[in-house]
Amino acid sequence: MSNVAQADIYTAPEDFVAKAHIDAAGYASMYEASVADPAAYWAEQAQRVDWIKPFTKVKDASFELGNVSIKWFEDGTLNVAANCVDRHLEIRGDQTAIIWEPDSPDTPAKHITYRVLHENVCRMANVLKAQGVTKGDRVVLYLPMIPEAAYAMLACARLGAIHSIVFAGFSPDALADRINGCGAKVVITSDEAPRGGRKTALKSNTDQALNHCDDHVKCLVVKHTGGQTTWVAGRDIDLNAEMANAGTDCPAVEVGAEDPLFILYTSGSTGKPKGVVHTSGGYLVYAAMTHLYTFDYHDGDVFWCTADVGWVTGHSYIIYGPLANGATTVMFEGVPTYPDAGRFWEVCAKHKVNQFYTAPTAIRALMGKGAEWVEKHDLSSLRLLGSVGEPINPEAWNWYNEHVGKGRCPIVDTFWQTETGGHLITPLPGAIPQKPGSATKPFFGVTPVILDPNTAEVQSETKAEGVLCIKDSWPGQMRTLWGDHERFEEAYFTQYPGYYFTGDGCRRDDDGYYWITGRVDDVINVSGHRMGTAEVESALVAHARVAEAAVVGYPHDIKGQGIYAYVTLMNDTQPSEELRKELVKWVRSEIGPIASPDLIQWAPGLPKTRSGKIMRRILRKIAENDYAALGDTSTLADPSVVDDLIENRMNRA
Ligand code: 6R9
């Protein structure tokens, strides 16, 4: 049976629908119930989690400016690690919890059962405990995609400690900012991180970062590649040796539903990255539930989310959601194109993956290498495909559907954010027919509204376009920004008072389907990674030769958006190719490789209003190579700078 296509509407094959958790009628009635009486609905859904002390209050949330407060299940207590590990031991102790697939296909994969997972989580928790880590303490993880990353997350959860993962592609400076930002007691890292056959020296990066941190911060080091590291006595601890000596039992600490589970830094439109805080009860309920329904996960399935645990997708859909559901989850250390462009499909075939979840940027990159890389592998185990991180263009959707899904796997295009904890808008595969490029309909309990960007008026017609906000809270929602509740209110609740503002533009079609059109703020999406243009700008101006910089996104075939930087040099500095390279290197070292500018244009002047505000609209247009329609430039202090920028534009595609 294959997906049934009708004027670009795809319905899941009959046999898929017959087996699915939710069908069309089920979605309609459950969605209605979830928004009609959220407290009753979520009280019932929360039973999928084991509580130590049951909650009596379900929901207490206000989006009112000056008074924003979000609480779910607040008087209940639980332990997240016990929910993800211990409670499965009795019936599925010998089932594989995690399949670890290493960077190199020549290194054997590991199958970690729930029993072994329990043992290792306890060992690591005992090591952390011996370092004085207790409930509420912060632990930073800066690790490759190795089982120890999962052990460390769950060990923190077991102790009620708060983890904050820093993606291994971030620089020492970025790492130091995050360690200091959350006041971490311990950093967990490894000697090196292999990816695509290359190695990143994580321990040496951590050494550099720790030079800028409190002397009391301890460093636990996983020996992974065996690469050479320097050792600071009294600060550095051999994690493998300590774990080998640690006990395999460690009591799970009872925490409140609203105690923080993790902090994850993400880019915003202004200033430094923001420490998004997720708490324990609501987040876990939401991650588990979305994993089950969006991916139509069934007992015994093998689920693979290709994200890194350094991003929210890895938190919710490699670790917490799948493990709460007793799933088998694949954790992949490598990249899609190593050793060749068939790696994803080879791994799908090798581990008989049933649900496969990746980003459009990866699909586009692999599409460019040709379908023959897919055809080589037996993909008959696949039942469902997923997409996340950015809008998926119909060409990529169609290629994914035809070559990977062979026309028989529903595709779930899941729209959500670091802030939302789990999917907000997504097809439920047995219930909601898909349209390529549309995230379709809201998940249970999610109330999207489209507002006019200028008047902030709610667009009540079905067909509408504007900015996407959410009217009411859902359990997976972030609760605050670490140490800065004011900034939390400012960033998400001020522009459109009374609503949670996603930062995304959106349109709704005649069928009530949602189409995300991309960020409307100064956040760009590079290969599915969020980057604040302000962050790249402040890195550039920190260079001694740079006087001023303005950064915008421009369309990029593979990455979705590329980073385009306009740089004004100091008076005494001559532009050169060498300096261009140096600036790229500089940004990489200030933030990390993911922030590397793709194009740098020397700008003798930037288009500014008379009050000195940079007119980004104009810079975006020039970067898009769409300079014919620049609109009104008469308000510029010096309109002539625009001609120079157009003449020397870098993107002539
Ligand atoms: C999960 C994640 C969030 C931003 C978000 C939006 C974009 C994510 C999308 C999508 C269109 C989708 N985004 N999923 N846009 N369709 N299915 O990616 O979190 O890193 O915080 O990024 O990504 O712009 O606002 P995060």
PDB file of C-alpha atoms in Angstrom, residues 86 118 121-123 125-126 129 155 158-159 247-253:
ATOM      1  CA  ASP A  86      13.852   2.055  36.313  1.00  0.00           C
ATOM      2  CA  HIS A 118      20.284   1.583  34.641  1.00  0.00           C
ATOM      3  CA  VAL A 121      23.278   5.834  34.955  1.00  0.00           C
ATOM      4  CA  CYS A 122      23.608   4.831  38.608  1.00  0.00           C
ATOM      5  CA  ARG A 123      27.386   4.582  38.338  1.00  0.00           C
ATOM      6  CA  ALA A 125      25.190   9.479  39.330  1.00  0.00           C
ATOM      7  CA  ASN A 126      27.363   8.099  42.111  1.00  0.00           C
ATOM      8  CA  LYS A 129      27.456  12.657  43.941  1.00  0.00           C
ATOM      9  CA  ALA A 155      22.443  10.731  36.015  1.00  0.00           C
ATOM     10  CA  ARG A 158      18.442  10.970  38.868  1.00  0.00           C
ATOM     11  CA  LEU A 159      20.032  13.363  41.358  1.00  0.00           C
ATOM     12  CA  GLY A 247      28.275   1.428  42.892  1.00  0.00           C
ATOM     13  CA  THR A 248      25.568   0.262  40.481  1.00  0.00           C
ATOM     14  CA  ASP A 249      22.796   1.480  42.675  1.00  0.00           C
ATOM     15  CA  CYS A 250      21.874   5.066  43.363  1.00  0.00           C
ATOM     16  CA  PRO A 251      18.539   6.131  44.760  1.00  0.00           C
ATOM     17  CA  ALA A 252      16.464   8.356  42.480  1.00  0.00           C
ATOM     18  CA  VAL A 253      15.864  11.713  44.147  1.00  0.00           C
TER      19      VAL A 253
END
